[in-house]
PDB file of C-alpha atoms in Angstrom:
ATOM      1  CA  MET A 252       2.090 -17.712  -9.592  1.00  0.00           C
ATOM      2  CA  PHE A 253      -0.472 -14.967  -9.269  1.00  0.00           C
ATOM      3  CA  VAL A 254      -1.528 -12.250 -11.629  1.00  0.00           C
ATOM      4  CA  PRO A 255      -0.796  -8.820 -10.122  1.00  0.00           C
ATOM      5  CA  LEU A 256      -3.517  -6.245 -10.159  1.00  0.00           C
ATOM      6  CA  LEU A 257      -2.750  -2.986 -11.931  1.00  0.00           C
ATOM      7  CA  LEU A 258      -5.077  -0.102 -11.313  1.00  0.00           C
ATOM      8  CA  SER A 259      -4.843   3.240 -13.006  1.00  0.00           C
ATOM      9  CA  LEU A 260      -4.803   6.170 -10.621  1.00  0.00           C
ATOM     10  CA  ALA A 261      -4.947   9.839 -11.344  1.00  0.00           C
ATOM     11  CA  PHE A 262      -2.803  11.360  -8.665  1.00  0.00           C
ATOM     12  CA  SER A 263       0.512  13.140  -8.444  1.00  0.00           C
ATOM     13  CA  ALA A 264       2.530  14.739  -5.674  1.00  0.00           C
ATOM     14  CA  SER A 265       0.129  17.682  -5.586  1.00  0.00           C
ATOM     15  CA  THR A 266      -3.152  15.794  -5.447  1.00  0.00           C
ATOM     16  CA  PRO A 267      -4.567  13.394  -2.830  1.00  0.00           C
ATOM     17  CA  ALA A 268      -2.843  10.042  -2.912  1.00  0.00           C
ATOM     18  CA  LEU A 269      -5.569   7.986  -1.323  1.00  0.00           C
ATOM     19  CA  SER A 270      -9.254   8.270  -0.586  1.00  0.00           C
ATOM     20  CA  SER A 271     -10.038   9.418   2.922  1.00  0.00           C
ATOM     21  CA  GLY A 272     -12.634   6.693   3.325  1.00  0.00           C
ATOM     22  CA  PRO A 273     -16.197   6.121   2.201  1.00  0.00           C
ATOM     23  CA  ARG A 274     -17.812   8.974   0.324  1.00  0.00           C
ATOM     24  CA  ASP A 275     -20.898   9.118   2.540  1.00  0.00           C
ATOM     25  CA  GLY A 276     -19.541  12.217   4.294  1.00  0.00           C
ATOM     26  CA  ALA A 277     -19.551  10.524   7.705  1.00  0.00           C
ATOM     27  CA  LEU A 278     -15.774  10.273   7.969  1.00  0.00           C
ATOM     28  CA  PRO A 279     -13.151  13.041   8.214  1.00  0.00           C
ATOM     29  CA  SER A 280     -12.338  14.836   4.982  1.00  0.00           C
ATOM     30  CA  TRP A 281      -8.559  14.896   5.608  1.00  0.00           C
ATOM     31  CA  LYS A 282      -6.814  13.807   2.420  1.00  0.00           C
ATOM     32  CA  PRO A 283      -3.227  12.549   2.599  1.00  0.00           C
ATOM     33  CA  THR A 284      -0.629  13.405  -0.046  1.00  0.00           C
ATOM     34  CA  ILE A 285       2.635  11.754  -1.032  1.00  0.00           C
ATOM     35  CA  THR A 286       5.822  13.337   0.300  1.00  0.00           C
ATOM     36  CA  TRP A 287       8.640  12.446  -2.081  1.00  0.00           C
ATOM     37  CA  ALA A 288      12.182  12.055  -0.698  1.00  0.00           C
ATOM     38  CA  GLU A 289      15.315  13.454  -2.317  1.00  0.00           C
ATOM     39  CA  ARG A 290      17.079  10.959  -4.554  1.00  0.00           C
ATOM     40  CA  SER A 291      20.428   9.706  -3.331  1.00  0.00           C
ATOM     41  CA  ALA A 292      23.418   9.109  -5.591  1.00  0.00           C
ATOM     42  CA  SER A 293      22.907   5.340  -5.281  1.00  0.00           C
ATOM     43  CA  ASP A 294      19.258   5.402  -6.411  1.00  0.00           C
ATOM     44  CA  HIS A 295      18.289   4.259  -9.891  1.00  0.00           C
ATOM     45  CA  PRO A 296      17.519   7.415 -11.937  1.00  0.00           C
ATOM     46  CA  ARG A 297      13.914   6.328 -12.583  1.00  0.00           C
ATOM     47  CA  ILE A 298      13.145   5.434  -8.931  1.00  0.00           C
ATOM     48  CA  GLN A 299      11.686   7.833  -6.426  1.00  0.00           C
ATOM     49  CA  ARG A 300      10.782   6.952  -2.844  1.00  0.00           C
ATOM     50  CA  GLY A 301       8.321   8.635  -0.566  1.00  0.00           C
ATOM     51  CA  PHE A 302       5.656   8.179   2.059  1.00  0.00           C
ATOM     52  CA  VAL A 303       2.044   9.029   2.714  1.00  0.00           C
ATOM     53  CA  THR A 304       0.590   9.456   6.196  1.00  0.00           C
ATOM     54  CA  VAL A 305      -2.840   7.886   6.712  1.00  0.00           C
ATOM     55  CA  HIS A 306      -5.129   7.069   9.621  1.00  0.00           C
ATOM     56  CA  MET A 307      -4.637   3.634  11.173  1.00  0.00           C
ATOM     57  CA  ASP A 308      -8.429   3.288  11.203  1.00  0.00           C
ATOM     58  CA  TYR A 309     -10.691   5.793   9.432  1.00  0.00           C
ATOM     59  CA  HIS A 310     -13.620   4.797  11.640  1.00  0.00           C
ATOM     60  CA  HIS A 311     -11.535   5.519  14.759  1.00  0.00           C
ATOM     61  CA  VAL A 312      -9.213   8.383  13.782  1.00  0.00           C
ATOM     62  CA  GLU A 313      -8.188   8.835  17.421  1.00  0.00           C
ATOM     63  CA  LYS A 314      -6.095   5.661  17.053  1.00  0.00           C
ATOM     64  CA  GLY A 315      -3.491   7.742  15.245  1.00  0.00           C
ATOM     65  CA  ARG A 316      -1.759   7.746  11.908  1.00  0.00           C
ATOM     66  CA  VAL A 317       0.911   5.670  10.218  1.00  0.00           C
ATOM     67  CA  GLU A 318       3.379   6.324   7.387  1.00  0.00           C
ATOM     68  CA  LEU A 319       3.102   4.077   4.335  1.00  0.00           C
ATOM     69  CA  GLY A 320       6.066   3.644   1.991  1.00  0.00           C
ATOM     70  CA  VAL A 321       5.608   4.490  -1.697  1.00  0.00           C
ATOM     71  CA  VAL A 322       7.955   3.812  -4.625  1.00  0.00           C
ATOM     72  CA  ARG A 323       7.590   5.242  -8.146  1.00  0.00           C
ATOM     73  CA  PHE A 324       9.294   3.977 -11.299  1.00  0.00           C
ATOM     74  CA  SER A 325       9.004   6.901 -13.717  1.00  0.00           C
ATOM     75  CA  ALA A 326       7.970   6.604 -17.348  1.00  0.00           C
ATOM     76  CA  VAL A 327      10.350   7.954 -19.976  1.00  0.00           C
ATOM     77  CA  GLY A 328       8.205   7.818 -23.126  1.00  0.00           C
ATOM     78  CA  LYS A 329       6.904  10.863 -24.957  1.00  0.00           C
ATOM     79  CA  ALA A 330       3.309   9.579 -24.757  1.00  0.00           C
ATOM     80  CA  ARG A 331       3.197   9.347 -20.971  1.00  0.00           C
ATOM     81  CA  LEU A 332      -0.215   7.975 -20.087  1.00  0.00           C
ATOM     82  CA  GLY A 333      -0.269   8.576 -16.331  1.00  0.00           C
ATOM     83  CA  PRO A 334       0.355   6.481 -13.226  1.00  0.00           C
ATOM     84  CA  LEU A 335      -0.448   2.822 -12.605  1.00  0.00           C
ATOM     85  CA  PHE A 336      -0.766   1.518  -9.069  1.00  0.00           C
ATOM     86  CA  TYR A 337       0.697  -1.948  -8.472  1.00  0.00           C
ATOM     87  CA  ASN A 338      -0.642  -4.279  -5.759  1.00  0.00           C
ATOM     88  CA  PRO A 339       1.083  -7.670  -5.468  1.00  0.00           C
ATOM     89  CA  GLY A 340      -1.637  -9.039  -3.204  1.00  0.00           C
ATOM     90  CA  GLY A 341      -1.236 -10.385   0.236  1.00  0.00           C
ATOM     91  CA  PRO A 342      -1.407 -10.555   3.043  1.00  0.00           C
ATOM     92  CA  GLY A 343       1.981  -8.969   3.444  1.00  0.00           C
ATOM     93  CA  GLY A 344       2.706  -8.196  -0.205  1.00  0.00           C
ATOM     94  CA  MET A 345       5.360  -5.481  -0.588  1.00  0.00           C
ATOM     95  CA  ALA A 346       4.779  -3.473  -3.748  1.00  0.00           C
ATOM     96  CA  SER A 347       8.074  -1.606  -3.212  1.00  0.00           C
ATOM     97  CA  GLU A 348       9.998  -4.861  -3.655  1.00  0.00           C
ATOM     98  CA  TYR A 349       8.565  -5.408  -7.149  1.00  0.00           C
ATOM     99  CA  ILE A 350       8.993  -1.782  -8.231  1.00  0.00           C
ATOM    100  CA  LEU A 351      12.627  -1.694  -7.075  1.00  0.00           C
ATOM    101  CA  ALA A 352      13.342  -5.055  -8.768  1.00  0.00           C
ATOM    102  CA  THR A 353      11.885  -3.654 -11.999  1.00  0.00           C
ATOM    103  CA  ALA A 354      14.480  -0.879 -11.901  1.00  0.00           C
ATOM    104  CA  TYR A 355      17.181  -3.537 -11.963  1.00  0.00           C
ATOM    105  CA  ASP A 356      15.868  -5.504 -14.942  1.00  0.00           C
ATOM    106  CA  GLU A 357      13.522  -7.983 -13.294  1.00  0.00           C
ATOM    107  CA  LEU A 358      10.654  -7.345 -15.652  1.00  0.00           C
ATOM    108  CA  TYR A 359       7.283  -7.654 -13.990  1.00  0.00           C
ATOM    109  CA  PHE A 360       5.874  -5.198 -16.521  1.00  0.00           C
ATOM    110  CA  GLY A 361       6.315  -5.131 -20.299  1.00  0.00           C
ATOM    111  CA  PRO A 362       8.420  -2.471 -22.044  1.00  0.00           C
ATOM    112  CA  PRO A 363       5.370  -0.507 -23.342  1.00  0.00           C
ATOM    113  CA  VAL A 364       4.034  -0.209 -19.777  1.00  0.00           C
ATOM    114  CA  LEU A 365       7.426   0.835 -18.377  1.00  0.00           C
ATOM    115  CA  GLU A 366       7.904   3.408 -21.102  1.00  0.00           C
ATOM    116  CA  ASN A 367       4.484   5.046 -20.888  1.00  0.00           C
ATOM    117  CA  TYR A 368       3.302   4.747 -17.278  1.00  0.00           C
ATOM    118  CA  ASP A 369       4.679   5.786 -13.916  1.00  0.00           C
ATOM    119  CA  ILE A 370       4.416   2.575 -11.863  1.00  0.00           C
ATOM    120  CA  LEU A 371       3.618   3.223  -8.195  1.00  0.00           C
ATOM    121  CA  GLY A 372       3.744   0.695  -5.395  1.00  0.00           C
ATOM    122  CA  LEU A 373       2.336   1.310  -1.928  1.00  0.00           C
ATOM    123  CA  ASP A 374       3.398  -0.927   0.955  1.00  0.00           C
ATOM    124  CA  PRO A 375       0.463  -1.719   3.294  1.00  0.00           C
ATOM    125  CA  ARG A 376       0.500  -0.808   6.972  1.00  0.00           C
ATOM    126  CA  GLY A 377       3.345  -2.548   8.778  1.00  0.00           C
ATOM    127  CA  VAL A 378       4.935  -4.064   5.653  1.00  0.00           C
ATOM    128  CA  GLY A 379       8.087  -3.234   3.684  1.00  0.00           C
ATOM    129  CA  MET A 380       8.963   0.471   3.696  1.00  0.00           C
ATOM    130  CA  SER A 381       5.893   1.353   5.781  1.00  0.00           C
ATOM    131  CA  ARG A 382       6.209   1.991   9.487  1.00  0.00           C
ATOM    132  CA  PRO A 383       5.661  -1.081  11.664  1.00  0.00           C
ATOM    133  CA  ALA A 384       2.141  -1.593  12.921  1.00  0.00           C
ATOM    134  CA  LYS A 385       1.703  -1.576  16.679  1.00  0.00           C
ATOM    135  CA  CYS A 386      -0.644  -4.400  17.515  1.00  0.00           C
ATOM    136  CA  ASN A 387      -2.360  -5.088  20.799  1.00  0.00           C
ATOM    137  CA  PRO A 388      -0.765  -8.333  22.051  1.00  0.00           C
ATOM    138  CA  ASP A 389      -3.812  -9.093  24.194  1.00  0.00           C
ATOM    139  CA  LEU A 390      -5.991  -9.231  21.079  1.00  0.00           C
ATOM    140  CA  PHE A 391      -3.393 -11.234  19.194  1.00  0.00           C
ATOM    141  CA  ASN A 392      -3.107 -13.762  22.003  1.00  0.00           C
ATOM    142  CA  LYS A 393      -6.847 -14.441  22.163  1.00  0.00           C
ATOM    143  CA  ARG A 394      -6.960 -17.815  20.521  1.00  0.00           C
ATOM    144  CA  ILE A 395      -9.996 -19.046  18.703  1.00  0.00           C
ATOM    145  CA  SER A 396     -10.478 -22.359  17.007  1.00  0.00           C
ATOM    146  CA  ARG A 397      -9.835 -22.317  13.283  1.00  0.00           C
ATOM    147  CA  PHE A 398     -12.201 -25.255  13.065  1.00  0.00           C
ATOM    148  CA  PRO A 399     -15.184 -24.393  15.272  1.00  0.00           C
ATOM    149  CA  VAL A 400     -17.286 -27.334  16.404  1.00  0.00           C
ATOM    150  CA  THR A 401     -19.695 -25.858  18.922  1.00  0.00           C
ATOM    151  CA  GLU A 402     -22.086 -22.925  18.462  1.00  0.00           C
ATOM    152  CA  GLU A 403     -20.023 -20.924  20.979  1.00  0.00           C
ATOM    153  CA  GLU A 404     -16.798 -21.481  19.006  1.00  0.00           C
ATOM    154  CA  LEU A 405     -18.553 -20.523  15.776  1.00  0.00           C
ATOM    155  CA  SER A 406     -19.882 -17.355  17.395  1.00  0.00           C
ATOM    156  CA  LYS A 407     -16.394 -16.371  18.614  1.00  0.00           C
ATOM    157  CA  ALA A 408     -14.863 -17.037  15.199  1.00  0.00           C
ATOM    158  CA  SER A 409     -17.422 -14.949  13.316  1.00  0.00           C
ATOM    159  CA  ARG A 410     -17.584 -12.008  15.708  1.00  0.00           C
ATOM    160  CA  PRO A 411     -15.302  -8.981  15.058  1.00  0.00           C
ATOM    161  CA  GLN A 412     -12.651  -8.696  17.758  1.00  0.00           C
TER     162      GLN A 412
END
């Protein structure tokens, strides 16, 4: 079993949801925001679903954007302390799965946390509620040895593709 990482964030629907990249000023200043969907009659009353559109690659913005799924489990306490961002780890960890399970009594978070914090889960690119990633099959099919023996194999394994 792993210990999930909880990070406090200070964002809401009206403020940027994610950083637009390194703060050195070299990358675009576009800042995505969360677009929350209308609740359906079948949704748990404390669950809200949405998405945030981000660049696929902030160093190559021409590669397009992708929608990432976001789920929020709202706090109900009087002393609301803000949002907490939940990351189950990975690769392939779906935060939405844990947040939705919490709404139906699978307690991944203690009662004081659930009462006082909005718990937000963001599904990474291509996972869970996020739009599927479109990968280049030619890059995927380039096989390299997982156990390099020669200098050439080591060079291929350590070089960015």
